[in-house]
GROMACS .gro file of C-alpha atoms in nm:
model
  415
    1MET     CA    1   1.485   0.290   1.393
    2ARG     CA    2   1.511   0.012   1.701
    3PHE     CA    3   1.223  -0.050   1.932
    4GLU     CA    4   1.306  -0.248   2.232
    5GLU     CA    5   0.959  -0.243   2.375
    6PRO     CA    6   0.744  -0.544   2.247
    7LEU     CA    7   0.454  -0.479   1.991
    8PRO     CA    8   0.149  -0.665   2.073
    9LEU     CA    9  -0.019  -0.793   1.783
   10GLN     CA   10  -0.399  -0.835   1.707
   11SER     CA   11  -0.337  -1.211   1.684
   12GLY     CA   12  -0.249  -1.211   2.066
   13ALA     CA   13   0.087  -1.291   1.972
   14VAL     CA   14   0.378  -1.036   2.056
   15LEU     CA   15   0.654  -0.899   1.825
   16PRO     CA   16   0.992  -0.870   2.021
   17ALA     CA   17   1.240  -0.588   2.011
   18TYR     CA   18   1.207  -0.494   1.644
   19GLU     CA   19   1.338  -0.234   1.374
   20LEU     CA   20   1.129  -0.006   1.143
   21ALA     CA   21   1.298   0.143   0.845
   22TYR     CA   22   1.202   0.499   0.716
   23GLU     CA   23   1.255   0.815   0.526
   24THR     CA   24   1.142   1.165   0.548
   25TYR     CA   25   1.099   1.425   0.320
   26GLY     CA   26   1.101   1.813   0.368
   27THR     CA   27   1.115   2.002   0.673
   28LEU     CA   28   0.900   1.956   1.010
   29ASN     CA   29   0.782   2.324   1.101
   30ALA     CA   30   0.815   2.480   1.448
   31THR     CA   31   0.482   2.369   1.576
   32ARG     CA   32   0.518   2.020   1.435
   33SER     CA   33   0.195   2.014   1.262
   34ASN     CA   34   0.259   1.965   0.898
   35ALA     CA   35   0.346   1.603   0.911
   36VAL     CA   36   0.206   1.357   0.644
   37LEU     CA   37   0.226   0.977   0.675
   38VAL     CA   38   0.239   0.792   0.318
   39CYS     CA   39   0.117   0.447   0.383
   40HIS     CA   40   0.266   0.176   0.131
   41ALA     CA   41   0.094  -0.114  -0.047
   42LEU     CA   42   0.203  -0.471  -0.089
   43ASN     CA   43   0.513  -0.466  -0.284
   44ALA     CA   44   0.635  -0.109  -0.180
   45SER     CA   45   0.823   0.025   0.096
   46HIS     CA   46   0.918   0.343   0.328
   47HIS     CA   47   1.104   0.478  -0.019
   48VAL     CA   48   0.836   0.695  -0.123
   49ALA     CA   49   0.990   0.965  -0.357
   50GLY     CA   50   1.324   1.074  -0.459
   51SER     CA   51   1.628   0.881  -0.607
   52ALA     CA   52   1.749   0.575  -0.356
   53PRO     CA   53   2.142   0.526  -0.338
   54ASP     CA   54   2.071   0.209  -0.607
   55GLY     CA   55   1.911   0.482  -0.848
   56SER     CA   56   1.565   0.375  -0.826
   57LEU     CA   57   1.262   0.615  -0.788
   58GLY     CA   58   1.053   0.609  -0.493
   59TRP     CA   59   0.706   0.416  -0.579
   60TRP     CA   60   0.470   0.756  -0.558
   61ASP     CA   61   0.757   0.991  -0.714
   62ASN     CA   62   0.536   1.134  -0.956
   63LEU     CA   63   0.301   1.267  -0.643
   64VAL     CA   64   0.543   1.337  -0.377
   65GLY     CA   65   0.821   1.604  -0.379
   66PRO     CA   66   0.904   1.975  -0.431
   67GLY     CA   67   0.593   2.136  -0.619
   68LYS     CA   68   0.431   1.800  -0.715
   69PRO     CA   69   0.037   1.741  -0.540
   70LEU     CA   70   0.221   1.672  -0.202
   71ASP     CA   71   0.457   1.924  -0.186
   72THR     CA   72   0.750   1.846   0.028
   73ASN     CA   73   0.829   2.262   0.034
   74ARG     CA   74   0.530   2.266   0.270
   75PHE     CA   75   0.479   1.916   0.407
   76PHE     CA   76   0.711   1.680   0.592
   77VAL     CA   77   0.649   1.365   0.447
   78ILE     CA   78   0.733   1.024   0.629
   79GLY     CA   79   0.737   0.677   0.465
   80ILE     CA   80   0.761   0.388   0.713
   81ASN     CA   81   0.817   0.010   0.617
   82ASN     CA   82   0.611  -0.198   0.768
   83PRO     CA   83   0.698  -0.530   1.011
   84GLY     CA   84   0.712  -0.806   0.831
   85SER     CA   85   0.826  -0.637   0.480
   86CYS     CA   86   1.117  -0.708   0.325
   87PHE     CA   87   1.278  -0.384   0.277
   88GLY     CA   88   1.437  -0.301   0.602
   89SER     CA   89   1.222  -0.361   0.879
   90THR     CA   90   1.210  -0.655   1.093
   91GLY     CA   91   1.077  -0.938   0.896
   92PRO     CA   92   1.094  -1.316   0.822
   93MET     CA   93   1.440  -1.316   0.661
   94HIS     CA   94   1.560  -1.160   1.015
   95ALA     CA   95   1.716  -1.366   1.328
   96ASN     CA   96   1.408  -1.481   1.532
   97PRO     CA   97   1.537  -1.399   1.906
   98ALA     CA   98   1.455  -1.673   2.043
   99THR     CA   99   1.634  -1.928   1.812
  100GLY     CA  100   1.885  -1.705   1.631
  101ARG     CA  101   1.752  -1.838   1.291
  102PRO     CA  102   1.551  -1.665   1.046
  103TRP     CA  103   1.192  -1.620   1.166
  104GLY     CA  104   1.089  -1.763   0.804
  105ALA     CA  105   0.717  -1.902   0.857
  106ASP     CA  106   0.737  -1.884   1.238
  107PHE     CA  107   0.707  -1.479   1.237
  108PRO     CA  108   0.386  -1.378   1.376
  109VAL     CA  109   0.104  -1.283   1.171
  110VAL     CA  110   0.030  -0.882   1.130
  111THR     CA  111  -0.270  -0.700   1.046
  112VAL     CA  112  -0.336  -0.350   0.905
  113GLU     CA  113  -0.422  -0.236   1.269
  114ASP     CA  114  -0.081  -0.383   1.381
  115TRP     CA  115   0.142  -0.200   1.147
  116VAL     CA  116  -0.048   0.153   1.228
  117GLU     CA  117   0.024   0.085   1.562
  118ALA     CA  118   0.390   0.041   1.488
  119GLN     CA  119   0.401   0.357   1.249
  120ALA     CA  120   0.230   0.530   1.575
  121ARG     CA  121   0.526   0.451   1.767
  122LEU     CA  122   0.774   0.581   1.534
  123LEU     CA  123   0.608   0.898   1.480
  124SER     CA  124   0.622   0.944   1.872
  125ARG     CA  125   0.960   0.868   1.833
  126LEU     CA  126   1.011   1.123   1.616
  127GLY     CA  127   0.814   1.397   1.843
  128ILE     CA  128   0.513   1.428   1.630
  129GLU     CA  129   0.184   1.372   1.802
  130GLN     CA  130  -0.078   1.514   1.552
  131LEU     CA  131  -0.024   1.439   1.150
  132ALA     CA  132  -0.189   1.668   0.953
  133ALA     CA  133  -0.250   1.403   0.728
  134VAL     CA  134  -0.242   1.010   0.631
  135ILE     CA  135  -0.268   0.909   0.263
  136GLY     CA  136  -0.247   0.561   0.085
  137GLY     CA  137  -0.371   0.378  -0.189
  138SER     CA  138  -0.464   0.046  -0.195
  139LEU     CA  139  -0.360  -0.139   0.100
  140GLY     CA  140  -0.186   0.202   0.219
  141GLY     CA  141  -0.566   0.339   0.183
  142MET     CA  142  -0.700   0.074   0.428
  143GLN     CA  143  -0.410   0.167   0.695
  144ALA     CA  144  -0.524   0.539   0.622
  145LEU     CA  145  -0.847   0.401   0.741
  146ALA     CA  146  -0.704   0.251   1.039
  147TRP     CA  147  -0.553   0.575   1.131
  148ALA     CA  148  -0.887   0.730   1.127
  149LEU     CA  149  -1.039   0.454   1.334
  150HIS     CA  150  -0.813   0.358   1.593
  151HIS     CA  151  -0.617   0.702   1.631
  152PRO     CA  152  -0.858   0.981   1.562
  153GLN     CA  153  -0.675   1.232   1.787
  154ARG     CA  154  -0.347   1.170   1.602
  155VAL     CA  155  -0.477   1.286   1.241
  156ARG     CA  156  -0.660   1.568   1.121
  157HIS     CA  157  -0.707   1.468   0.767
  158VAL     CA  158  -0.745   1.141   0.596
  159ALA     CA  159  -0.717   1.022   0.248
  160ALA     CA  160  -0.797   0.683   0.094
  161ILE     CA  161  -0.751   0.610  -0.279
  162ALA     CA  162  -0.843   0.310  -0.474
  163THR     CA  163  -0.900   0.066  -0.151
  164ALA     CA  164  -1.188  -0.079   0.008
  165PRO     CA  165  -1.345  -0.107   0.329
  166ASN     CA  166  -1.281  -0.482   0.310
  167LEU     CA  167  -1.189  -0.761   0.046
  168SER     CA  168  -1.459  -0.916  -0.150
  169ALA     CA  169  -1.462  -1.305  -0.183
  170GLN     CA  170  -1.324  -1.283  -0.521
  171ASN     CA  171  -1.037  -1.079  -0.374
  172ILE     CA  172  -0.967  -1.339  -0.126
  173ALA     CA  173  -0.980  -1.590  -0.336
  174PHE     CA  174  -0.710  -1.421  -0.544
  175ASN     CA  175  -0.472  -1.399  -0.251
  176GLU     CA  176  -0.529  -1.735  -0.170
  177VAL     CA  177  -0.454  -1.907  -0.530
  178ALA     CA  178  -0.121  -1.645  -0.531
  179ARG     CA  179  -0.043  -1.817  -0.141
  180ARG     CA  180  -0.059  -2.167  -0.261
  181ALA     CA  181   0.141  -2.116  -0.557
  182ILE     CA  182   0.426  -2.031  -0.311
  183VAL     CA  183   0.368  -2.262  -0.045
  184THR     CA  184   0.368  -2.574  -0.313
  185ASP     CA  185   0.658  -2.494  -0.446
  186PRO     CA  186   0.923  -2.739  -0.350
  187ASP     CA  187   1.179  -2.480  -0.269
  188PHE     CA  188   0.910  -2.318  -0.017
  189HIS     CA  189   1.032  -2.592   0.251
  190GLY     CA  190   0.757  -2.477   0.463
  191GLY     CA  191   0.860  -2.113   0.460
  192HIS     CA  192   1.218  -2.211   0.616
  193PHE     CA  193   1.413  -2.211   0.279
  194TYR     CA  194   1.657  -1.995   0.374
  195SER     CA  195   1.837  -2.227   0.569
  196HIS     CA  196   1.838  -2.444   0.226
  197GLY     CA  197   2.020  -2.120   0.012
  198VAL     CA  198   1.702  -2.129  -0.272
  199VAL     CA  199   1.412  -1.920  -0.280
  200PRO     CA  200   1.050  -2.043  -0.383
  201GLY     CA  201   1.110  -1.834  -0.720
  202ARG     CA  202   0.815  -2.048  -0.919
  203GLY     CA  203   0.555  -1.980  -0.690
  204LEU     CA  204   0.673  -1.626  -0.657
  205ARG     CA  205   0.652  -1.569  -1.026
  206VAL     CA  206   0.306  -1.726  -1.054
  207ALA     CA  207   0.182  -1.531  -0.776
  208ARG     CA  208   0.317  -1.219  -0.901
  209MET     CA  209   0.178  -1.278  -1.258
  210LEU     CA  210  -0.153  -1.360  -1.142
  211GLY     CA  211  -0.154  -1.020  -0.916
  212HIS     CA  212  -0.053  -0.829  -1.286
  213ILE     CA  213  -0.341  -0.938  -1.421
  214THR     CA  214  -0.598  -0.816  -1.135
  215TYR     CA  215  -0.380  -0.493  -1.106
  216LEU     CA  216  -0.478  -0.402  -1.530
  217SER     CA  217  -0.816  -0.320  -1.681
  218ASP     CA  218  -0.938  -0.540  -1.963
  219ASP     CA  219  -0.925  -0.241  -2.170
  220ALA     CA  220  -0.553  -0.172  -2.080
  221MET     CA  221  -0.438  -0.520  -2.154
  222GLU     CA  222  -0.615  -0.524  -2.500
  223ALA     CA  223  -0.473  -0.160  -2.608
  224ARG     CA  224  -0.121  -0.276  -2.483
  225PHE     CA  225  -0.129  -0.643  -2.592
  226GLY     CA  226  -0.423  -0.726  -2.771
  227ARG     CA  227  -0.330  -1.049  -2.969
  228ARG     CA  228   0.004  -0.970  -3.061
  229LEU     CA  229   0.258  -1.240  -3.147
  230GLN     CA  230   0.598  -1.195  -2.930
  231ALA     CA  231   0.754  -1.278  -3.241
  232GLY     CA  232   0.593  -1.069  -3.485
  233GLU     CA  233   0.269  -1.098  -3.684
  234ALA     CA  234   0.435  -1.207  -3.960
  235ALA     CA  235   0.632  -1.507  -3.806
  236PRO     CA  236   0.447  -1.853  -3.801
  237LEU     CA  237   0.268  -2.013  -3.496
  238ALA     CA  238   0.480  -2.210  -3.299
  239TYR     CA  239   0.233  -2.458  -3.200
  240SER     CA  240   0.354  -2.492  -2.852
  241THR     CA  241   0.184  -2.500  -2.509
  242ARG     CA  242   0.492  -2.404  -2.293
  243GLU     CA  243   0.697  -2.158  -2.553
  244ILE     CA  244   0.612  -1.773  -2.530
  245GLU     CA  245   0.358  -1.734  -2.827
  246PHE     CA  246   0.156  -1.395  -2.727
  247ALA     CA  247   0.320  -1.069  -2.616
  248VAL     CA  248   0.110  -1.049  -2.292
  249GLU     CA  249   0.278  -1.407  -2.220
  250SER     CA  250   0.628  -1.222  -2.238
  251TYR     CA  251   0.545  -0.953  -1.995
  252LEU     CA  252   0.364  -1.152  -1.733
  253ARG     CA  253   0.672  -1.398  -1.732
  254HIS     CA  254   0.894  -1.069  -1.725
  255GLN     CA  255   0.741  -0.914  -1.429
  256GLY     CA  256   0.693  -1.248  -1.259
  257ASP     CA  257   1.092  -1.293  -1.300
  258LYS     CA  258   1.172  -0.982  -1.182
  259PHE     CA  259   0.931  -1.020  -0.905
  260SER     CA  260   1.089  -1.351  -0.780
  261THR     CA  261   1.493  -1.171  -0.721
  262TYR     CA  262   1.344  -0.923  -0.487
  263PHE     CA  263   1.047  -1.017  -0.300
  264ASP     CA  264   1.068  -1.242   0.019
  265ALA     CA  265   0.768  -1.518  -0.028
  266ASN     CA  266   0.707  -1.519   0.357
  267THR     CA  267   0.611  -1.159   0.319
  268TYR     CA  268   0.383  -1.210   0.044
  269LEU     CA  269   0.196  -1.459   0.250
  270LEU     CA  270   0.161  -1.236   0.551
  271ILE     CA  271   0.094  -0.906   0.336
  272THR     CA  272  -0.183  -1.079   0.162
  273ARG     CA  273  -0.325  -1.205   0.447
  274ALA     CA  274  -0.340  -0.921   0.628
  275LEU     CA  275  -0.560  -0.726   0.318
  276ASP     CA  276  -0.778  -1.040   0.406
  277TYR     CA  277  -0.836  -0.947   0.760
  278PHE     CA  278  -0.871  -0.575   0.735
  279ASP     CA  279  -1.242  -0.515   0.782
  280PRO     CA  280  -1.330  -0.276   1.050
  281ALA     CA  281  -1.694  -0.361   1.009
  282ARG     CA  282  -1.656  -0.674   1.173
  283ALA     CA  283  -1.622  -0.518   1.518
  284HIS     CA  284  -1.926  -0.350   1.486
  285GLY     CA  285  -2.187  -0.605   1.381
  286GLY     CA  286  -2.111  -0.575   1.048
  287SER     CA  287  -2.218  -0.199   1.040
  288LEU     CA  288  -1.948   0.046   0.883
  289LYS     CA  289  -2.129   0.352   0.973
  290ALA     CA  290  -2.072   0.245   1.328
  291ALA     CA  291  -1.701   0.200   1.274
  292PHE     CA  292  -1.666   0.511   1.108
  293ALA     CA  293  -1.837   0.679   1.390
  294ALA     CA  294  -1.480   0.702   1.560
  295ALA     CA  295  -1.390   0.923   1.281
  296ARG     CA  296  -1.612   1.220   1.375
  297GLY     CA  297  -1.424   1.551   1.330
  298LEU     CA  298  -1.148   1.468   1.097
  299ARG     CA  299  -1.191   1.528   0.710
  300PHE     CA  300  -1.118   1.266   0.413
  301LEU     CA  301  -1.066   1.229   0.079
  302VAL     CA  302  -1.187   0.944  -0.123
  303VAL     CA  303  -1.063   0.852  -0.474
  304SER     CA  304  -1.149   0.581  -0.702
  305PHE     CA  305  -1.085   0.503  -1.074
  306THR     CA  306  -1.373   0.360  -1.317
  307THR     CA  307  -1.183   0.069  -1.455
  308ASP     CA  308  -1.052  -0.038  -1.123
  309TRP     CA  309  -1.215  -0.385  -1.083
  310ARG     CA  310  -1.001  -0.483  -0.800
  311PHE     CA  311  -1.122  -0.222  -0.608
  312ALA     CA  312  -1.395  -0.090  -0.759
  313PRO     CA  313  -1.561   0.287  -0.709
  314ALA     CA  314  -1.856   0.088  -0.592
  315ARG     CA  315  -1.638   0.011  -0.272
  316SER     CA  316  -1.521   0.324  -0.220
  317ARG     CA  317  -1.895   0.496  -0.233
  318GLU     CA  318  -1.939   0.231   0.070
  319ILE     CA  319  -1.687   0.418   0.245
  320VAL     CA  320  -1.824   0.727   0.147
  321LYS     CA  321  -2.159   0.688   0.250
  322ALA     CA  322  -2.057   0.535   0.609
  323LEU     CA  323  -1.877   0.901   0.630
  324VAL     CA  324  -2.188   1.099   0.524
  325ASP     CA  325  -2.380   0.909   0.774
  326ASN     CA  326  -2.192   0.973   1.065
  327ASP     CA  327  -2.187   1.370   0.940
  328ILE     CA  328  -1.802   1.360   0.854
  329ALA     CA  329  -1.674   1.591   0.588
  330VAL     CA  330  -1.592   1.370   0.280
  331ASN     CA  331  -1.450   1.475  -0.063
  332TYR     CA  332  -1.511   1.209  -0.327
  333ALA     CA  333  -1.376   1.168  -0.676
  334GLU     CA  334  -1.419   0.910  -0.934
  335ILE     CA  335  -1.198   0.955  -1.191
  336ALA     CA  336  -1.237   0.808  -1.534
  337ALA     CA  337  -0.881   0.645  -1.632
  338PRO     CA  338  -0.837   0.332  -1.846
  339GLN     CA  339  -0.554   0.178  -1.656
  340GLY     CA  340  -0.747  -0.004  -1.403
  341HIS     CA  341  -0.627  -0.040  -1.016
  342ASP     CA  342  -0.239   0.087  -1.129
  343ALA     CA  343  -0.410   0.419  -1.184
  344PHE     CA  344  -0.364   0.532  -0.829
  345LEU     CA  345   0.048   0.480  -0.917
  346LEU     CA  346   0.015   0.663  -1.281
  347ASP     CA  347   0.019   1.016  -1.398
  348ASP     CA  348  -0.337   1.161  -1.466
  349ALA     CA  349  -0.380   1.531  -1.434
  350ARG     CA  350  -0.727   1.539  -1.308
  351TYR     CA  351  -0.626   1.283  -1.018
  352HIS     CA  352  -0.324   1.483  -0.925
  353ALA     CA  353  -0.538   1.808  -0.955
  354VAL     CA  354  -0.780   1.661  -0.684
  355VAL     CA  355  -0.490   1.553  -0.448
  356ARG     CA  356  -0.311   1.893  -0.501
  357ALA     CA  357  -0.617   2.090  -0.443
  358TRP     CA  358  -0.665   1.910  -0.091
  359PHE     CA  359  -0.306   1.949   0.031
  360GLU     CA  360  -0.311   2.319  -0.065
  361ARG     CA  361  -0.632   2.324   0.128
  362ILE     CA  362  -0.491   2.178   0.431
  363ASP     CA  363  -0.198   2.432   0.376
  364ARG     CA  364  -0.415   2.698   0.398
  365GLU     CA  365  -0.591   2.581   0.733
  366PRO     CA  366  -0.473   2.707   1.075
  367GLN     CA  367  -0.231   2.480   1.235
  368ALA     CA  368  -0.413   2.285   1.523
  369PRO     CA  369  -0.202   2.217   1.836
  370ALA     CA  370  -0.073   1.909   1.876
  371GLY     CA  371  -0.339   1.644   2.026
  372LEU     CA  372  -0.643   1.872   1.877
  373ALA     CA  373  -0.821   1.858   1.606
  374PRO     CA  374  -1.001   2.126   1.441
  375ALA     CA  375  -1.385   2.055   1.430
  376ALA     CA  376  -1.487   1.993   1.069
  377SER     CA  377  -1.665   2.309   0.897
  378GLY     CA  378  -1.994   2.274   0.725
  379ASP     CA  379  -1.917   2.363   0.401
  380ASP     CA  380  -1.618   2.080   0.401
  381GLY     CA  381  -1.883   1.815   0.443
  382SER     CA  382  -1.982   1.791   0.089
  383VAL     CA  383  -1.956   1.506  -0.178
  384ALA     CA  384  -1.793   1.590  -0.480
  385THR     CA  385  -1.756   1.392  -0.776
  386VAL     CA  386  -1.511   1.482  -1.070
  387GLY     CA  387  -1.359   1.317  -1.297
  388THR     CA  388  -1.597   1.183  -1.581
  389ASP     CA  389  -1.376   1.190  -1.904
  390GLY     CA  390  -1.354   0.869  -2.148
  391GLY     CA  391   1.473   1.641  -0.007
  392SER     CA  392   1.660   1.487   0.213
  393SER     CA  393   1.591   1.131   0.333
  394LYS     CA  394   1.646   0.983   0.648
  395ARG     CA  395   1.705   0.627   0.718
  396GLY     CA  396   1.627   0.370   1.025
  397ALA     CA  397   1.891   0.172   1.141
  398ALA     CA  398   1.773  -0.162   0.951
  399ASP     CA  399   1.706   0.056   0.610
  400ASP     CA  400   1.801  -0.148   0.317
  401HIS     CA  401   1.697  -0.026  -0.002
  402SER     CA  402   1.637  -0.365  -0.184
  403ASN     CA  403   1.495  -0.299  -0.554
  404ASN     CA  404   1.097  -0.271  -0.507
  405GLY     CA  405   0.959  -0.322  -0.819
  406ASP     CA  406   0.858  -0.114  -1.083
  407GLY     CA  407   0.862   0.213  -0.882
  408GLY     CA  408   0.723   0.032  -0.582
  409ASP     CA  409   0.380  -0.123  -0.695
  410GLY     CA  410   0.393   0.100  -1.023
  411GLY     CA  411   0.354  -0.084  -1.393
  412GLY     CA  412   0.123  -0.333  -1.212
  413GLY     CA  413   0.195  -0.333  -0.863
  414GLY     CA  414  -0.150  -0.290  -0.712
  415GLU     CA  415  -0.216  -0.401  -0.361
   0.00000   0.00000   0.00000
């Protein structure tokens, strides 16, 4: 979908005419009150569910679809590719109208809040003035939170999964190492590698390998790889510092090689920086409670996973506390799952049961007129902790179903 009206950005820059790729699933009801926005994470896209023309499944296909926890027989689901991404929406690889050449490193820095504003414009164009819910995991969860803070009258329910109210110093550090791997690649050419006919593949590979380590738990990596030798336990050691010796090395190199064939280096820089900048409490003197005061009247679901050390359960509990302190209705589920951060993309019966029950409750609610969110009832304001065990699609004008990896973020995709 093309937008001629420029998009003002948090940085003070402006994104001129741009296009957003999107897909929809299910049917919008007569009152336009059953729409659910799914926000994507770092290397995912608007292709949320079902099969793309290239045969790839949507990155959250196990959660979204007919009869699934987010049931498209009941809800009209929208996936939007964010500006700056590389899966169809306007991004660094597209032409800068001021020069006629690819934007490259000149593409303006975008933030989570900028993405939400772009999403809101597309929803308005579709005639959707209020969402039944917005849901996202990891970076997508940050976008869901931003919807509650910046457009509380346009959404009734918010689900934030495996996310945080801001990045820790350690998380920012991981992002910086990944960015340095990319910008120091000789093929980066200051971000204008398109005109040189090359890709900074080495940097992208290292960035992806680092990311995969943070998306998996120590237990998951030990169970999957341990100290297993790639050539087999009976094989002699190669005594090489450059060749693959251990199975985990082969896995990381494979993921890095694959990522470098489809993801854009400038997009990686932009999205990781958007992660760094997200911090709603900053505008309120560091008070998360004050930041979430704008979300009064909404209902929340917050989900975390016990072995997620990238966005640990303690970070989700910060969000829950800020909501409770504002007397905002919230349900909290802390799921015991061994996979680490990637658990939000994988099959887990308890996790999916929580999401299913939450959406079933939304479906049973009286439909609110557009623009008017129903007040939260008292019995929805409790905090519940669970899980303590060890359609047709429509595409925007710029839609381009590039391969978006292991089911988007799946199998080690994280943020």
